[in-house]
Coordinates of C-alpha atoms in Angstrom, one line a residue:
Chain A
M1 CA 1.8 30.5 -22.6
L2 CA -1.3 32.0 -21.1
E3 CA -3.4 29.9 -23.5
L4 CA -1.5 26.8 -22.4
I5 CA -2.2 27.6 -18.7
L6 CA -5.8 28.2 -19.4
Q7 CA -6.0 24.9 -21.2
A8 CA -4.3 23.2 -18.3
L9 CA -6.8 24.7 -15.9
Y10 CA -9.7 23.6 -18.0
S11 CA -8.5 20.0 -18.4
G12 CA -7.8 19.8 -14.7
L13 CA -11.3 21.1 -14.0
L14 CA -12.8 18.4 -16.1
A15 CA -10.6 15.7 -14.5
G16 CA -11.8 17.0 -11.1
G17 CA -15.3 15.8 -12.0
Y18 CA -14.5 12.2 -12.0
Y19 CA -11.8 12.4 -9.3
A20 CA -14.5 13.8 -7.1
M21 CA -16.8 10.8 -7.7
I22 CA -14.0 8.4 -6.7
A23 CA -13.0 10.4 -3.6
L24 CA -16.6 10.8 -2.4
G25 CA -17.1 7.0 -2.4
L26 CA -14.0 6.5 -0.3
A27 CA -15.0 9.3 2.0
L28 CA -18.5 8.0 2.6
V29 CA -17.2 4.6 3.7
F30 CA -14.5 6.2 5.8
G31 CA -17.1 8.4 7.4
T32 CA -19.5 5.7 8.5
M33 CA -17.1 2.9 9.2
R34 CA -13.8 4.6 10.0
I35 CA -12.3 2.4 7.4
I36 CA -10.1 3.3 4.5
N37 CA -11.0 1.0 1.8
L38 CA -7.7 0.5 0.0
A39 CA -9.6 -1.6 -2.7
H40 CA -11.7 1.4 -3.7
G41 CA -9.6 2.3 -6.8
E42 CA -9.9 -1.3 -7.9
L43 CA -13.7 -1.1 -7.7
V44 CA -13.4 1.9 -10.1
L45 CA -11.1 -0.1 -12.3
L46 CA -13.5 -3.1 -12.3
A47 CA -16.3 -0.8 -13.6
A48 CA -13.9 0.4 -16.3
Y49 CA -13.1 -3.2 -17.4
V50 CA -16.8 -4.2 -17.4
A51 CA -17.4 -1.3 -19.8
F52 CA -14.4 -2.5 -21.9
E53 CA -15.8 -6.0 -22.0
M54 CA -19.3 -4.9 -23.0
E55 CA -17.9 -2.8 -25.8
R56 CA -15.5 -5.5 -27.0
S57 CA -18.0 -8.3 -26.9
F58 CA -21.3 -6.6 -27.8
G59 CA -20.3 -3.3 -29.2
W60 CA -22.2 -1.4 -26.4
T61 CA -21.4 2.3 -25.8
P62 CA -19.8 2.8 -22.4
L63 CA -23.0 4.6 -21.2
A64 CA -25.1 1.5 -21.8
S65 CA -22.7 -0.7 -19.8
I66 CA -23.3 1.3 -16.6
P67 CA -26.2 -0.9 -15.4
V68 CA -24.1 -4.0 -15.8
A69 CA -21.1 -2.4 -14.1
L70 CA -23.4 -1.3 -11.3
V71 CA -24.4 -4.9 -10.6
V72 CA -20.8 -6.2 -10.7
V73 CA -19.3 -3.4 -8.7
G74 CA -22.2 -3.3 -6.2
L75 CA -21.9 -7.0 -5.5
T76 CA -18.1 -6.7 -5.1
A77 CA -18.5 -3.8 -2.7
L78 CA -21.0 -5.8 -0.7
V79 CA -18.5 -8.7 -0.5
I80 CA -15.8 -6.4 0.8
Y81 CA -18.3 -5.1 3.4
L82 CA -19.1 -8.6 4.5
L83 CA -15.4 -9.5 4.8
I84 CA -14.7 -6.4 6.8
G85 CA -17.5 -7.5 9.1
R86 CA -15.5 -10.7 9.9
I87 CA -12.7 -8.8 11.5
R88 CA -12.8 -9.4 15.2
Q89 CA -10.1 -7.2 16.7
D90 CA -8.2 -4.0 16.0
R91 CA -10.5 -3.2 13.1
E92 CA -8.9 0.1 12.1
L93 CA -5.5 -1.4 11.2
N94 CA -6.6 -4.9 10.3
S95 CA -9.2 -3.5 7.8
L96 CA -6.4 -1.6 6.2
I97 CA -4.5 -4.9 5.7
L98 CA -7.6 -6.7 4.6
T99 CA -8.6 -4.2 2.0
F100 CA -5.0 -4.0 0.8
G101 CA -5.2 -7.8 0.3
I102 CA -8.5 -7.4 -1.6
A103 CA -7.0 -4.7 -3.8
I104 CA -4.1 -7.1 -4.7
V105 CA -6.6 -9.9 -5.5
L106 CA -8.8 -7.6 -7.7
T107 CA -5.8 -6.1 -9.6
N108 CA -4.4 -9.6 -10.3
L109 CA -7.8 -10.9 -11.3
I110 CA -8.2 -8.0 -13.8
L111 CA -4.6 -8.7 -15.0
M112 CA -5.5 -12.4 -15.5
I113 CA -8.8 -11.8 -17.3
W114 CA -8.0 -8.7 -19.4
S115 CA -4.1 -8.7 -19.5
A116 CA -1.8 -5.8 -18.8
D117 CA -2.6 -3.9 -22.1
I118 CA -3.7 -0.3 -21.9
R119 CA -7.4 0.0 -22.7
S120 CA -9.6 2.9 -23.7
T121 CA -12.9 3.3 -25.5
S122 CA -12.9 2.9 -29.3
N123 CA -16.1 4.8 -29.5
S124 CA -15.2 7.8 -31.6
W125 CA -18.3 9.8 -30.5
F126 CA -16.8 10.3 -27.1
M127 CA -13.5 11.3 -28.5
D128 CA -14.8 14.0 -30.8
G129 CA -13.3 17.4 -29.9
V130 CA -15.4 20.0 -28.1
V131 CA -14.0 23.4 -28.4
L132 CA -14.9 26.1 -25.8
G133 CA -14.5 29.7 -26.8
D134 CA -12.2 28.9 -29.7
T135 CA -9.2 28.0 -27.5
L136 CA -10.1 25.5 -24.8
F137 CA -10.1 21.9 -26.2
S138 CA -11.5 18.8 -24.7
M139 CA -13.0 15.5 -25.7
R140 CA -16.8 15.0 -25.5
G141 CA -16.4 12.1 -23.1
E142 CA -14.5 14.3 -20.6
V143 CA -17.2 17.0 -20.7
I144 CA -20.1 14.4 -20.3
F145 CA -18.5 12.7 -17.4
C146 CA -17.5 15.9 -15.7
V147 CA -21.2 16.9 -15.8
I148 CA -22.3 13.5 -14.7
G149 CA -19.8 13.7 -11.8
V150 CA -21.1 17.1 -10.6
L151 CA -24.7 16.0 -10.9
L152 CA -24.0 12.8 -8.9
L153 CA -22.2 14.7 -6.3
A154 CA -25.1 17.1 -6.0
A155 CA -27.5 14.2 -5.8
T156 CA -25.4 12.6 -3.1
Y157 CA -25.2 15.9 -1.2
W158 CA -29.0 16.2 -1.4
W159 CA -29.5 12.6 -0.3
L160 CA -27.2 13.1 2.7
N161 CA -29.0 16.2 3.8
H162 CA -32.6 15.6 2.9
T163 CA -33.5 11.9 3.1
W164 CA -33.9 9.8 6.2
Q165 CA -31.3 7.4 5.2
G166 CA -28.8 10.1 4.3
R167 CA -29.3 11.7 7.6
A168 CA -29.0 8.3 9.3
L169 CA -25.7 7.9 7.5
R170 CA -24.4 11.2 8.8
A171 CA -25.7 10.3 12.3
V172 CA -23.7 7.1 12.3
A173 CA -20.7 8.9 11.0
S174 CA -20.8 11.4 13.8
N175 CA -21.8 9.2 16.7
R176 CA -22.5 5.5 16.2
D177 CA -23.9 4.8 19.6
A178 CA -26.1 7.8 19.7
A179 CA -27.4 7.0 16.2
K180 CA -28.2 3.5 17.5
L181 CA -30.2 4.9 20.4
M182 CA -32.2 7.0 17.9
G183 CA -33.3 3.8 16.1
V184 CA -30.8 3.7 13.3
N185 CA -29.4 0.3 12.5
P186 CA -25.6 1.0 12.0
A187 CA -24.9 -2.2 10.2
R188 CA -27.5 -1.5 7.6
I189 CA -26.2 2.1 7.2
E190 CA -22.7 0.8 6.8
A191 CA -23.7 -1.6 4.1
L192 CA -25.6 1.2 2.4
S193 CA -22.5 3.5 2.5
F194 CA -20.6 0.7 0.8
L195 CA -23.3 0.4 -1.9
V196 CA -23.4 4.2 -2.6
S197 CA -19.7 4.1 -2.7
G198 CA -19.9 1.3 -5.3
V199 CA -22.4 3.3 -7.4
L200 CA -20.1 6.3 -7.4
A201 CA -17.1 4.0 -8.2
T202 CA -19.1 2.6 -11.2
F203 CA -19.8 5.9 -12.8
A204 CA -16.2 7.0 -12.1
G205 CA -14.9 3.8 -13.7
V206 CA -16.9 4.2 -16.9
A207 CA -15.7 7.8 -16.9
V208 CA -12.1 6.8 -16.6
Y209 CA -12.5 4.3 -19.4
T210 CA -14.2 6.8 -21.7
A211 CA -12.1 9.9 -21.0
S212 CA -8.8 8.4 -20.1
V213 CA -7.0 5.0 -20.3
V214 CA -7.0 2.1 -17.9
F215 CA -4.5 -0.7 -17.1
P216 CA -4.4 -2.9 -14.0
A217 CA -2.0 -0.7 -12.0
V218 CA -4.3 2.3 -12.4
G219 CA -6.5 1.1 -9.5
H220 CA -3.8 1.6 -6.9
N221 CA -3.1 5.1 -8.2
L222 CA -6.8 6.0 -8.0
T223 CA -7.1 4.8 -4.4
I224 CA -4.1 7.0 -3.4
K225 CA -5.6 9.9 -5.4
A226 CA -9.0 9.5 -3.8
F227 CA -7.3 9.4 -0.4
V228 CA -5.3 12.5 -1.1
I229 CA -8.5 14.3 -2.1
T230 CA -10.3 13.1 1.0
V231 CA -7.5 14.4 3.2
L232 CA -7.5 17.6 1.3
A233 CA -11.2 18.1 1.7
G234 CA -11.4 17.1 5.4
M235 CA -13.8 14.4 6.4
G236 CA -17.5 14.8 5.8
S237 CA -17.7 17.7 3.3
V238 CA -19.1 17.0 -0.1
P239 CA -18.3 20.5 -1.5
G240 CA -14.8 20.0 0.0
V241 CA -14.4 16.8 -1.9
L242 CA -15.3 18.5 -5.2
L243 CA -12.9 21.4 -4.5
G244 CA -10.2 19.0 -3.5
A245 CA -10.7 17.0 -6.6
V246 CA -10.5 20.0 -8.8
L247 CA -7.4 21.2 -7.0
I248 CA -5.7 17.9 -7.6
G249 CA -6.8 17.8 -11.2
V250 CA -5.6 21.3 -11.9
G251 CA -2.4 20.7 -10.0
E252 CA -1.6 17.7 -12.1
T253 CA -2.4 19.3 -15.5
L254 CA -0.4 22.4 -14.5
T255 CA 2.6 20.3 -13.5
T256 CA 2.4 18.6 -16.9
T257 CA 2.2 21.9 -18.7
L258 CA 4.7 23.9 -16.7
A259 CA 7.2 21.2 -15.7
K260 CA 7.0 17.7 -17.1
P261 CA 4.5 14.9 -17.2
S262 CA 6.7 12.6 -15.1
L263 CA 6.3 14.9 -12.1
Q264 CA 2.5 14.8 -12.3
E265 CA 2.2 12.1 -9.6
L266 CA 4.5 14.1 -7.4
T267 CA 2.2 17.1 -7.3
G268 CA -0.6 15.2 -5.6
M269 CA 1.8 13.6 -3.1
V270 CA 3.4 16.9 -2.2
I271 CA 0.0 18.6 -1.7
F272 CA -1.0 15.7 0.4
L273 CA 2.0 15.8 2.7
L274 CA 1.8 19.6 3.0
I275 CA -1.9 19.4 4.0
L276 CA -1.2 16.6 6.5
F277 CA 1.5 18.6 8.2
L278 CA 0.2 22.1 7.9
R279 CA -3.5 21.7 8.3
P280 CA -4.3 18.1 9.4
S281 CA -8.0 18.7 9.6
G282 CA -8.1 19.3 5.9
L283 CA -9.1 22.5 4.1
F284 CA -12.8 22.2 5.1
G285 CA -13.0 19.5 7.7
R286 CA -13.6 19.7 11.4
K287 CA -12.3 16.3 12.6
G288 CA -8.6 15.8 12.9
M289 CA -6.5 12.9 11.9
V290 CA -3.8 13.8 14.3
K291 CA -3.8 12.0 17.7
K292 CA -5.4 13.9 20.4
Chain B
M1 CA 19.2 -25.5 28.0
K2 CA 16.9 -27.3 25.6
H3 CA 16.2 -24.0 23.9
R4 CA 20.0 -23.4 23.3
M5 CA 20.3 -26.9 21.7
V6 CA 17.5 -26.1 19.3
V7 CA 19.2 -22.8 18.3
L8 CA 22.5 -24.6 17.8
V9 CA 21.0 -27.3 15.7
A10 CA 19.1 -24.7 13.6
L11 CA 22.3 -22.7 13.1
V12 CA 24.2 -25.8 12.0
L13 CA 21.4 -26.8 9.6
A14 CA 21.2 -23.3 8.2
Y15 CA 24.9 -22.7 7.7
G16 CA 25.9 -26.3 7.0
A17 CA 23.2 -28.5 5.7
V18 CA 21.4 -26.1 3.4
P19 CA 24.5 -25.1 1.3
L20 CA 25.8 -28.7 1.4
L21 CA 22.5 -30.2 0.2
L22 CA 21.2 -27.5 -2.1
G23 CA 24.4 -25.6 -2.9
S24 CA 24.8 -27.1 -6.3
M25 CA 21.3 -26.2 -7.4
D26 CA 21.7 -22.6 -8.5
Y27 CA 18.0 -21.9 -9.0
V28 CA 16.9 -23.2 -5.6
M29 CA 19.7 -21.2 -3.9
S30 CA 18.6 -18.0 -5.7
L31 CA 15.1 -18.6 -4.5
I32 CA 16.2 -19.1 -1.0
I33 CA 18.4 -16.0 -1.1
A34 CA 15.4 -13.9 -2.5
A35 CA 13.2 -15.4 0.2
L36 CA 15.7 -14.4 2.9
T37 CA 15.9 -10.9 1.4
I38 CA 12.2 -10.6 1.7
G39 CA 12.4 -12.1 5.2
G40 CA 14.9 -9.4 6.2
V41 CA 12.5 -6.7 5.1
A42 CA 9.6 -8.5 6.7
L43 CA 11.5 -8.7 10.0
A44 CA 12.1 -4.9 9.8
W45 CA 8.5 -4.3 9.0
A46 CA 7.3 -6.4 11.8
L47 CA 9.6 -4.7 14.3
L48 CA 8.0 -1.4 13.4
G49 CA 4.5 -3.0 13.5
N50 CA 5.0 -4.9 16.7
L51 CA 7.2 -2.6 18.8
G52 CA 6.3 0.7 17.2
G53 CA 2.6 -0.2 16.6
L54 CA 2.9 1.3 13.2
V55 CA 1.7 -0.2 9.9
S56 CA 3.8 0.9 7.0
F57 CA 2.9 0.6 3.3
G58 CA 6.1 2.3 2.3
H59 CA 9.0 0.0 3.2
A60 CA 9.9 -0.1 -0.5
A61 CA 11.1 3.5 -0.1
F62 CA 13.7 2.4 2.5
F63 CA 14.6 -0.6 0.4
G64 CA 15.2 1.5 -2.6
V65 CA 17.1 4.3 -0.8
G66 CA 19.4 1.7 0.8
A67 CA 20.0 0.0 -2.5
Y68 CA 20.8 3.3 -4.3
T69 CA 22.9 4.7 -1.6
S70 CA 25.1 1.6 -1.5
A71 CA 25.3 1.3 -5.2
I72 CA 26.3 4.9 -5.8
L73 CA 28.9 4.8 -3.1
V74 CA 30.5 1.8 -4.6
V75 CA 30.3 2.8 -8.2
D76 CA 31.0 6.5 -8.0
H77 CA 33.2 6.7 -4.9
H78 CA 34.7 3.2 -4.9
W79 CA 33.7 2.3 -1.3
P80 CA 34.2 -1.3 -0.3
V81 CA 30.9 -3.2 -0.8
L82 CA 30.3 -4.4 2.7
L83 CA 30.9 -0.9 4.2
A84 CA 28.7 0.7 1.5
M85 CA 25.9 -1.7 2.5
V86 CA 26.0 -0.4 6.1
A87 CA 26.0 3.1 4.6
G88 CA 23.0 2.0 2.6
G89 CA 21.3 1.3 5.9
V90 CA 22.3 4.6 7.2
G91 CA 21.0 6.3 4.1
A92 CA 17.6 4.6 4.6
A93 CA 17.6 5.7 8.2
V94 CA 18.3 9.3 7.2
A95 CA 15.4 9.0 4.7
S96 CA 13.2 7.8 7.5
V97 CA 13.9 11.0 9.4
A98 CA 12.3 12.8 6.5
T99 CA 9.1 10.7 7.1
M100 CA 9.0 11.5 10.9
P101 CA 6.5 14.3 10.8
A102 CA 4.1 11.5 9.8
L103 CA 4.5 10.0 13.3
R104 CA 2.1 12.4 14.8
L105 CA -0.6 11.0 12.5
R106 CA -3.0 8.4 13.7
G107 CA -2.6 4.8 12.5
P108 CA -4.2 4.6 9.0
Y109 CA -3.0 8.1 8.2
F110 CA 0.6 7.2 9.0
A111 CA 0.3 4.1 6.9
L112 CA -0.8 6.1 3.9
A113 CA 1.6 9.0 4.4
I114 CA 4.5 6.5 4.3
L115 CA 3.0 5.2 1.1
A116 CA 3.1 8.7 -0.3
Y117 CA 6.8 8.9 0.7
G118 CA 7.5 5.7 -1.2
H119 CA 6.1 7.2 -4.4
I120 CA 8.0 10.5 -3.9
F121 CA 11.3 8.6 -3.4
R122 CA 10.7 6.6 -6.5
I123 CA 10.0 9.7 -8.6
L124 CA 13.1 11.4 -7.2
A125 CA 15.2 8.5 -8.2
V126 CA 13.9 8.7 -11.7
E127 CA 14.4 12.4 -11.9
A128 CA 17.9 12.6 -10.2
T129 CA 19.5 11.3 -13.4
S130 CA 23.0 12.5 -12.7
L131 CA 23.1 10.6 -9.5
T132 CA 21.0 7.5 -10.2
G133 CA 21.2 7.1 -13.9
G134 CA 17.4 7.9 -14.0
A135 CA 14.9 5.5 -15.5
A136 CA 17.7 3.6 -17.4
G137 CA 19.1 2.5 -14.1
M138 CA 22.6 1.4 -13.0
L139 CA 24.3 -1.5 -14.7
S140 CA 27.1 -3.7 -13.5
I141 CA 27.1 -2.7 -9.8
P142 CA 30.0 -4.5 -8.2
G143 CA 29.2 -7.7 -6.3
F144 CA 30.4 -9.0 -3.0
P145 CA 34.1 -9.5 -2.2
T146 CA 35.9 -12.6 -0.8
L147 CA 35.9 -12.6 2.9
L148 CA 37.9 -15.0 5.1
G149 CA 38.3 -17.3 2.1
I150 CA 34.6 -17.4 1.3
N151 CA 33.6 -16.0 -2.1
L152 CA 30.5 -14.0 -1.1
A153 CA 29.7 -13.4 -4.7
S154 CA 28.9 -17.1 -5.2
K155 CA 25.5 -18.4 -4.5
T156 CA 26.5 -20.1 -1.3
G157 CA 28.5 -17.0 -0.2
A158 CA 25.5 -14.7 -0.9
Y159 CA 23.3 -17.1 1.0
A160 CA 25.7 -17.1 4.0
L161 CA 25.8 -13.3 3.9
I162 CA 22.0 -12.7 3.8
L163 CA 21.5 -15.4 6.4
T164 CA 24.0 -13.6 8.7
I165 CA 22.4 -10.3 8.1
V166 CA 18.9 -11.6 8.9
L167 CA 20.2 -13.5 12.0
L168 CA 22.0 -10.3 13.3
F169 CA 18.8 -8.3 12.8
A170 CA 16.7 -10.9 14.6
W171 CA 19.2 -10.9 17.5
L172 CA 19.0 -7.1 17.6
Y173 CA 15.2 -7.2 17.5
G174 CA 15.2 -9.7 20.4
L175 CA 17.6 -7.5 22.3
I176 CA 15.4 -4.4 21.9
R177 CA 12.3 -6.4 22.8
R178 CA 13.8 -7.6 26.1
S179 CA 15.2 -4.2 27.1
T180 CA 13.4 -1.7 29.2
Y181 CA 12.6 0.1 25.9
G182 CA 10.9 -3.0 24.7
L183 CA 8.8 -3.1 27.9
A184 CA 7.8 0.5 27.4
L185 CA 6.9 -0.1 23.8
R186 CA 4.8 -3.1 24.7
A187 CA 3.1 -1.0 27.4
M188 CA 2.3 1.6 24.7
H189 CA 0.4 -1.1 22.9
D190 CA -2.1 -1.4 25.7
S191 CA -2.5 2.2 26.3
E192 CA -0.3 4.9 24.8
L193 CA -1.9 7.6 27.0
A194 CA -1.2 5.7 30.2
T195 CA 2.3 5.1 29.1
R196 CA 2.9 8.7 28.4
V197 CA 1.5 9.7 31.7
V198 CA 4.2 7.7 33.6
G199 CA 6.8 9.5 31.6
V200 CA 7.6 7.3 28.6
P201 CA 8.5 9.5 25.6
S202 CA 6.3 7.4 23.3
T203 CA 6.8 9.4 20.1
H204 CA 10.6 9.3 20.6
L205 CA 10.5 5.6 21.0
K206 CA 8.3 5.2 17.9
A207 CA 10.7 7.4 16.0
A208 CA 13.6 5.2 17.1
M209 CA 11.8 2.0 15.9
L210 CA 11.2 3.7 12.6
V211 CA 14.9 4.5 12.2
I212 CA 16.0 1.0 13.2
S213 CA 13.4 -0.6 10.9
A214 CA 14.5 1.7 8.0
F215 CA 18.1 0.9 8.6
M216 CA 17.5 -2.8 8.5
T217 CA 15.5 -2.5 5.3
G218 CA 18.2 -0.3 3.7
V219 CA 20.9 -2.8 4.4
V220 CA 18.8 -5.6 2.9
G221 CA 18.1 -3.4 -0.1
A222 CA 21.8 -2.7 -0.5
F223 CA 22.4 -6.5 -0.3
N224 CA 20.0 -7.0 -3.1
A225 CA 21.6 -4.4 -5.3
H226 CA 25.0 -6.0 -5.0
Q227 CA 23.6 -9.4 -5.4
I228 CA 21.8 -8.8 -8.7
N229 CA 24.3 -6.1 -9.8
F230 CA 21.5 -4.0 -11.3
L231 CA 19.2 -1.2 -10.2
D232 CA 16.4 0.8 -11.7
P233 CA 13.8 2.9 -9.9
E234 CA 10.9 0.7 -11.0
Y235 CA 12.6 -2.3 -9.5
A236 CA 14.2 -0.8 -6.4
F237 CA 11.1 1.0 -5.3
A238 CA 8.7 -1.7 -6.6
S239 CA 5.5 -2.1 -4.5
S240 CA 6.4 -5.8 -4.2
W241 CA 9.1 -4.8 -1.7
T242 CA 6.2 -3.7 0.4
V243 CA 3.6 -6.3 -0.5
L244 CA 5.7 -9.4 0.0
P245 CA 7.2 -8.6 3.3
I246 CA 3.7 -7.6 4.7
A247 CA 2.2 -10.8 3.4
A248 CA 5.2 -12.8 4.9
A249 CA 5.0 -11.0 8.3
I250 CA 1.2 -11.3 8.6
F251 CA 1.4 -14.9 7.6
G252 CA 4.2 -15.8 9.9
G253 CA 2.9 -13.7 12.7
Y254 CA 4.2 -10.1 13.0
R255 CA 4.2 -10.2 16.8
T256 CA 7.0 -12.8 16.8
V257 CA 10.7 -12.4 15.9
W258 CA 10.9 -15.5 13.7
G259 CA 7.4 -15.5 12.2
P260 CA 8.2 -12.9 9.5
V261 CA 11.4 -14.7 8.4
L262 CA 9.7 -18.2 8.3
G263 CA 6.7 -16.6 6.7
A264 CA 8.9 -15.2 3.9
L265 CA 10.5 -18.5 3.3
V266 CA 7.1 -20.3 3.1
V267 CA 5.2 -17.7 1.2
F268 CA 7.9 -16.8 -1.3
L269 CA 9.0 -20.4 -2.1
V270 CA 5.4 -21.7 -2.4
D271 CA 4.6 -18.8 -4.6
Q272 CA 7.6 -19.2 -6.9
L273 CA 7.6 -23.0 -7.1
V274 CA 3.8 -23.7 -7.2
F275 CA 1.7 -20.7 -8.0
K276 CA 4.0 -19.1 -10.5
E277 CA 3.9 -22.3 -12.5
L278 CA 0.2 -22.6 -12.3
M279 CA -0.6 -19.0 -13.2
P280 CA 2.3 -17.1 -14.9
S281 CA 0.5 -13.8 -14.8
G282 CA -1.3 -12.5 -11.7
H283 CA 0.1 -15.0 -9.3
Q284 CA 0.5 -12.2 -6.7
L285 CA -3.2 -12.8 -6.2
V286 CA -2.2 -15.4 -3.8
F287 CA -0.6 -12.8 -1.5
G288 CA -3.9 -10.9 -1.5
V289 CA -5.9 -14.0 -0.5
L290 CA -3.3 -14.8 2.1
L291 CA -3.4 -11.3 3.7
G292 CA -7.2 -11.3 3.7
G293 CA -7.4 -14.8 5.0
M294 CA -4.9 -14.3 7.8
V295 CA -6.6 -11.1 9.0
I296 CA -10.0 -12.8 9.2
L297 CA -8.9 -16.3 10.3
G298 CA -5.7 -15.9 12.3
P299 CA -4.7 -12.3 13.0
H300 CA -1.8 -13.4 15.0
G301 CA -0.2 -15.3 12.2
L302 CA 0.9 -18.9 11.7
L303 CA 3.7 -19.2 14.3
P304 CA 1.5 -18.5 17.3
L305 CA -1.2 -20.7 15.7
L306 CA 1.3 -23.5 15.5
G307 CA 2.5 -22.8 19.0
R308 CA -1.1 -23.2 20.3
W309 CA -1.5 -26.4 18.4
S310 CA 1.7 -27.9 19.7
K311 CA 0.7 -26.9 23.2
K312 CA -2.6 -28.6 22.7
E313 CA -0.8 -31.7 21.5
A314 CA 1.5 -31.6 24.5
S315 CA -1.4 -31.3 26.9
H316 CA -3.1 -34.2 25.2
A317 CA 0.0 -36.2 25.5
G318 CA 0.3 -35.3 29.2
A319 CA -3.3 -36.3 29.9

């Protein structure tokens, strides 16, 4: 039993790596624009399907398709950004409906192009087993993308804290008007946050394709999961996102091991509601989501 | 006076002309019934959005709870169907009480918390096998009885029933909107803080709107269960019960009483008759385009847009 629990913890930890990439992308856009991009999971899914198409048509390994996916997802993210810019009134709620609509469009486009079949990489190199300390099992793809996820998160953290643009992004997130007075162009920073969010989504998408399975409905679940993690982390905390992602990952695998797989989804939701009601500013956040 | 005439003519057309002209075409009648079903949910969704100022992504939860409550009461406890449908609404209203802690959350967080509830209710319906039959679902749920000589189980009867339900809800909606509560709710729209300052219990009013909206959605869900005589969690809690009503309400204009219902008729019928034929898989894409397009081009929906046009026409005619 102990072995099973340890294995669940380990698998959950690995899943946390790519969950964190997805959640950080969502959190960045939310931070700068106060907008929850409900199409974020679909961006991740799009990257996954680009990887699938490259593998099917040209036999590329998923890693090689990342540049292509970057272009496709980056452009799509920019289109979403431009569409949101067209909203004239009540942006907070209308953007929710708009991105909800975009999510439906993307899901159905993916459904039309690639059908509802379940897809995953056929590249056996990624599926080879990696055994840690004789007992903990994982696939090579899981380990690779968990490492990539942590590295990307660290890079984003560094970028946010040590580059001019990263600081500008945080400035816009904390006070848009003040940032403007300091010579930051908020519109450019917002577009940038969408692009970075797209980059994170791309890596996450290829990770999901390699380490797990994808089908059109996955995008919606990923958006919810990312949102749950963001709420868990509290806004504007990169380490918080990582910890929240691991928490959700571990919570899910433990539920699968100790209870049953069908309850897996429930875990995230229950954690989410508990956090919302008990500690609305998140585990690490400062800003509340409760009305003042 | 003129207004009354219009209502009267519309009622005569809806109850008389539609069944007389289309009653023999089963397929068209089923489509209209389905469109009105969505219209009922859209109306309830818009009530919450317009009066309560809350966007919900989880109305499928209330729809499913209503459907299951009614079906279980009829199948296991032999309640009369029409009474059980009301109970279905009550069940959904009770379920909405469970979501009330979410009311203290700001706009987008509320919308997503409700979404989470929707998923939880679906999973619970799958897991509570002894009550709901689990993933296998419930088969042969009894249909509608014969009332006043009208066989409600027939296509025409079911049409009359859902039409009556939607009309009653629209009437109730109008009543609330014109009442002092409606005034307070509209004032809340402009400034919730100012409204609270003058002594309006804004959270209580929102909670009341949530309960009413859930009740309506539950009744419509129950109607659907007895009309198709089958339920399973994937169907009863399907996200399309959220997506379609939102698309319909946004398209028709969620600030009006009739916009969501007309929106549902247009959106659903056009989708089923045109787009489903053109693209068998993925035709829901149209709803996405519609939602995005309306938010950007006409956030107030079609009905106010039409109203503005007709006013323009009238002023042109006058000049």
